[in-house]
Amino acid sequence: DFAFPSTSLFGRLGMRTAGSVWANVQNKHGAPGICTLSGDALFKLYRATGDTFYLELLREIAHSIGQYLSRADRPIGDAMPPGWINERINLSDWLEGVGEIFAGSCWSEVSLMQTYAEVPGLYVQPDVGFVWPFDHIDAAVVAREPDRLVVELANPTAFPASVRVYAEPSTAMQRPLGQNALWNANVVEIPARQRVQIAFPR
């Protein structure tokens, strides 16, 4: 996480930069998300390789992008209406200044929508007890029985969560994921600061 000047816009908002994506290494600015992509390719790379590094990277990107969304209850600057995301995370003074942005709507909004549509909020392999949350939730296995895996999900945020769940046996990773994998995914609703348990057949 970059230490923004306390008087800058991002400094005042407490923005965290871990998970932002380098847009230009020459002028040292990052961006919220991967340009017009969700990052689901990283999920597919994990399934092809079994290397959880790709899951860690995708979770950081998915967690980062939402904080740059201007909301009615948390506007970003004076000229960013709710729903806008600016494409710049300025770590240098190359143009707007460190921690500052221009008012502008851009592709990052599309990346956020694609992240919601294409990256599962929770990934589970019930046969081996593997659980990986991408959403802003905590997940833990609370029971591993011969016929089912029980997972507890906790929502530590002040907002209700609608978590898309993608579950598959570990052996299914041998098959490419393809497109629209979450089209019929189950959605688990978790009220703000509440916990729920869900069971997966093994």
Tab-separated table of C-alpha atoms in Angstrom:
chain	number	residue	atom	x	y	z
A	1	ASP	CA	0.000	0.000	0.000
A	2	PHE	CA	1.288	3.401	-1.027
A	3	ALA	CA	1.417	6.155	1.607
A	4	PHE	CA	-0.526	9.036	0.052
A	5	PRO	CA	-0.011	12.548	1.447
A	6	SER	CA	-2.561	13.048	4.217
A	7	THR	CA	-3.871	16.191	2.517
A	8	SER	CA	-4.442	14.500	-0.865
A	9	LEU	CA	-7.844	13.197	-1.941
A	10	PHE	CA	-6.790	9.561	-1.653
A	11	GLY	CA	-4.957	10.268	1.586
A	12	ARG	CA	-8.110	11.738	3.137
A	13	LEU	CA	-10.149	8.758	1.947
A	14	GLY	CA	-7.636	6.206	3.258
A	15	MET	CA	-7.246	4.526	-0.124
A	16	ARG	CA	-5.209	1.329	-0.240
A	17	THR	CA	-3.276	0.575	-3.408
A	18	ALA	CA	-2.525	-3.139	-2.978
A	19	GLY	CA	-4.335	-4.838	-5.833
A	20	SER	CA	-4.202	-1.872	-8.186
A	21	VAL	CA	-2.710	-2.623	-11.591
A	22	TRP	CA	0.241	-0.781	-13.110
A	23	ALA	CA	-1.100	1.309	-15.975
A	24	ASN	CA	2.147	3.087	-16.805
A	25	VAL	CA	5.452	2.342	-15.092
A	26	GLN	CA	7.105	5.369	-16.699
A	27	ASN	CA	4.888	7.967	-15.032
A	28	LYS	CA	4.167	5.672	-12.089
A	29	HIS	CA	0.425	5.508	-11.963
A	30	GLY	CA	-1.774	2.526	-11.379
A	31	ALA	CA	-5.373	1.777	-12.238
A	32	PRO	CA	-8.384	0.215	-10.529
A	33	GLY	CA	-8.697	-3.160	-12.221
A	34	ILE	CA	-7.413	-4.645	-15.455
A	35	CYS	CA	-8.424	-2.531	-18.438
A	36	THR	CA	-11.898	-3.715	-19.552
A	37	LEU	CA	-11.295	-7.176	-18.082
A	38	SER	CA	-12.378	-8.949	-14.899
A	39	GLY	CA	-9.210	-10.914	-14.309
A	40	ASP	CA	-11.015	-14.242	-14.661
A	41	ALA	CA	-8.018	-15.368	-16.732
A	42	LEU	CA	-6.117	-15.556	-13.433
A	43	PHE	CA	-8.797	-17.891	-12.068
A	44	LYS	CA	-8.408	-20.007	-15.194
A	45	LEU	CA	-4.629	-20.052	-14.745
A	46	TYR	CA	-5.085	-21.368	-11.215
A	47	ARG	CA	-7.335	-24.142	-12.497
A	48	ALA	CA	-4.745	-25.030	-15.151
A	49	THR	CA	-1.746	-24.976	-12.804
A	50	GLY	CA	-2.995	-25.440	-9.233
A	51	ASP	CA	-0.837	-22.467	-8.193
A	52	THR	CA	-2.717	-20.371	-5.602
A	53	PHE	CA	-0.543	-17.347	-6.448
A	54	TYR	CA	-3.050	-16.606	-9.219
A	55	LEU	CA	-5.943	-16.726	-6.729
A	56	GLU	CA	-4.117	-14.354	-4.379
A	57	LEU	CA	-3.439	-11.893	-7.187
A	58	LEU	CA	-7.044	-11.997	-8.405
A	59	ARG	CA	-8.423	-11.492	-4.896
A	60	GLU	CA	-6.227	-8.419	-4.385
A	61	ILE	CA	-7.379	-6.921	-7.687
A	62	ALA	CA	-11.044	-7.718	-6.992
A	63	HIS	CA	-10.827	-6.261	-3.469
A	64	SER	CA	-9.105	-3.096	-4.633
A	65	ILE	CA	-11.337	-1.930	-7.456
A	66	GLY	CA	-14.522	-1.378	-5.443
A	67	GLN	CA	-12.982	1.222	-3.153
A	68	TYR	CA	-12.447	3.553	-6.130
A	69	LEU	CA	-16.180	3.605	-6.925
A	70	SER	CA	-17.744	6.930	-6.030
A	71	ARG	CA	-20.908	6.300	-3.998
A	72	ALA	CA	-23.629	8.538	-2.614
A	73	ASP	CA	-22.546	7.667	0.927
A	74	ARG	CA	-18.834	8.016	0.038
A	75	PRO	CA	-18.225	10.422	-2.824
A	76	ILE	CA	-14.760	10.581	-4.315
A	77	GLY	CA	-14.022	14.243	-4.800
A	78	ASP	CA	-16.564	16.930	-5.574
A	79	ALA	CA	-17.209	16.111	-9.227
A	80	MET	CA	-17.459	12.297	-9.280
A	81	PRO	CA	-21.159	11.281	-9.272
A	82	PRO	CA	-22.191	7.943	-7.741
A	83	GLY	CA	-21.222	5.104	-10.080
A	84	TRP	CA	-18.133	6.753	-11.539
A	85	ILE	CA	-14.626	5.339	-11.203
A	86	ASN	CA	-11.588	7.304	-12.319
A	87	GLU	CA	-8.928	5.333	-14.160
A	88	ARG	CA	-5.946	6.793	-12.325
A	89	ILE	CA	-4.210	5.987	-9.065
A	90	ASN	CA	-1.486	8.619	-9.079
A	91	LEU	CA	1.617	7.605	-7.158
A	92	SER	CA	3.601	10.491	-8.626
A	93	ASP	CA	3.028	14.127	-9.575
A	94	TRP	CA	3.195	13.495	-13.302
A	95	LEU	CA	-0.149	15.210	-13.974
A	96	GLU	CA	-2.915	15.637	-11.372
A	97	GLY	CA	-0.611	15.177	-8.402
A	98	VAL	CA	0.051	12.382	-5.933
A	99	GLY	CA	-3.238	10.972	-4.693
A	100	GLU	CA	-5.333	13.227	-6.922
A	101	ILE	CA	-7.571	12.493	-9.922
A	102	PHE	CA	-9.514	14.271	-12.622
A	103	ALA	CA	-13.303	13.949	-12.715
A	104	GLY	CA	-14.041	11.300	-15.281
A	105	SER	CA	-16.058	8.156	-15.924
A	106	CYS	CA	-14.166	5.378	-17.686
A	107	TRP	CA	-13.445	1.740	-18.402
A	108	SER	CA	-12.803	0.878	-14.733
A	109	GLU	CA	-16.572	0.821	-14.224
A	110	VAL	CA	-16.815	-1.906	-16.872
A	111	SER	CA	-14.014	-3.848	-15.167
A	112	LEU	CA	-15.908	-3.687	-11.860
A	113	MET	CA	-19.100	-4.998	-13.497
A	114	GLN	CA	-17.152	-7.765	-15.226
A	115	THR	CA	-15.486	-8.710	-11.940
A	116	TYR	CA	-18.916	-9.122	-10.355
A	117	ALA	CA	-20.164	-11.184	-13.313
A	118	GLU	CA	-17.106	-13.359	-13.999
A	119	VAL	CA	-15.215	-13.840	-10.717
A	120	PRO	CA	-16.894	-16.000	-8.065
A	121	GLY	CA	-17.393	-14.468	-4.645
A	122	LEU	CA	-16.551	-17.880	-3.195
A	123	TYR	CA	-14.770	-20.837	-4.770
A	124	VAL	CA	-15.062	-24.286	-3.182
A	125	GLN	CA	-13.706	-27.764	-3.894
A	126	PRO	CA	-15.874	-29.844	-1.510
A	127	ASP	CA	-14.075	-33.142	-2.082
A	128	VAL	CA	-10.772	-31.812	-0.680
A	129	GLY	CA	-12.150	-29.077	1.583
A	130	PHE	CA	-10.577	-26.205	-0.347
A	131	VAL	CA	-12.302	-22.842	0.191
A	132	TRP	CA	-11.268	-19.518	-1.344
A	133	PRO	CA	-13.225	-16.261	-0.895
A	134	PHE	CA	-12.787	-13.528	-3.497
A	135	ASP	CA	-15.543	-11.316	-2.136
A	136	HIS	CA	-15.245	-9.167	1.002
A	137	ILE	CA	-16.199	-12.089	3.208
A	138	ASP	CA	-14.451	-14.558	5.480
A	139	ALA	CA	-14.900	-18.285	4.881
A	140	ALA	CA	-13.995	-21.243	7.071
A	141	VAL	CA	-14.724	-24.974	6.986
A	142	VAL	CA	-16.695	-25.815	10.131
A	143	ALA	CA	-17.525	-29.478	9.394
A	144	ARG	CA	-16.009	-32.039	7.076
A	145	GLU	CA	-18.292	-35.052	6.961
A	146	PRO	CA	-18.189	-38.065	4.629
A	147	ASP	CA	-21.087	-36.784	2.550
A	148	ARG	CA	-20.855	-33.007	2.934
A	149	LEU	CA	-18.631	-30.029	3.625
A	150	VAL	CA	-20.059	-27.235	5.781
A	151	VAL	CA	-18.633	-23.750	5.284
A	152	GLU	CA	-19.362	-20.709	7.431
A	153	LEU	CA	-19.353	-17.346	5.692
A	154	ALA	CA	-18.978	-14.116	7.644
A	155	ASN	CA	-19.704	-10.677	6.255
A	156	PRO	CA	-17.638	-8.152	8.256
A	157	THR	CA	-18.801	-5.179	6.174
A	158	ALA	CA	-21.585	-2.649	6.755
A	159	PHE	CA	-23.325	-3.765	3.527
A	160	PRO	CA	-25.371	-6.879	2.698
A	161	ALA	CA	-23.460	-9.294	0.465
A	162	SER	CA	-24.771	-11.310	-2.485
A	163	VAL	CA	-22.046	-13.903	-2.971
A	164	ARG	CA	-21.859	-15.968	-6.144
A	165	VAL	CA	-20.598	-19.449	-5.324
A	166	TYR	CA	-18.693	-21.668	-7.733
A	167	ALA	CA	-18.204	-25.213	-6.428
A	168	GLU	CA	-16.561	-28.088	-8.237
A	169	PRO	CA	-14.611	-31.236	-7.378
A	170	SER	CA	-10.844	-30.848	-7.557
A	171	THR	CA	-10.771	-33.247	-10.519
A	172	ALA	CA	-12.856	-30.787	-12.587
A	173	MET	CA	-9.846	-28.467	-12.880
A	174	GLN	CA	-8.621	-30.711	-15.680
A	175	ARG	CA	-11.445	-29.286	-17.817
A	176	PRO	CA	-11.081	-25.699	-19.157
A	177	LEU	CA	-13.538	-23.298	-17.548
A	178	GLY	CA	-14.805	-21.661	-20.735
A	179	GLN	CA	-17.053	-18.593	-20.792
A	180	ASN	CA	-19.959	-17.562	-18.551
A	181	ALA	CA	-19.083	-20.125	-15.879
A	182	LEU	CA	-21.102	-18.239	-13.261
A	183	TRP	CA	-24.245	-17.913	-15.374
A	184	ASN	CA	-26.254	-20.306	-13.157
A	185	ALA	CA	-24.164	-20.026	-10.010
A	186	ASN	CA	-25.898	-20.145	-6.636
A	187	VAL	CA	-26.034	-16.848	-4.767
A	188	VAL	CA	-25.765	-16.717	-0.985
A	189	GLU	CA	-27.170	-13.655	0.776
A	190	ILE	CA	-25.284	-12.568	3.897
A	191	PRO	CA	-26.643	-9.601	5.875
A	192	ALA	CA	-24.189	-6.958	7.035
A	193	ARG	CA	-22.012	-8.168	9.917
A	194	GLN	CA	-23.744	-11.556	9.987
A	195	ARG	CA	-22.768	-15.176	9.428
A	196	VAL	CA	-24.381	-17.994	7.453
A	197	GLN	CA	-23.514	-21.651	6.950
A	198	ILE	CA	-23.845	-23.531	3.692
A	199	ALA	CA	-23.352	-27.241	2.998
A	200	PHE	CA	-21.804	-28.721	-0.138
A	201	PRO	CA	-22.261	-32.388	-1.113
A	202	ARG	CA	-19.009	-34.301	-1.372
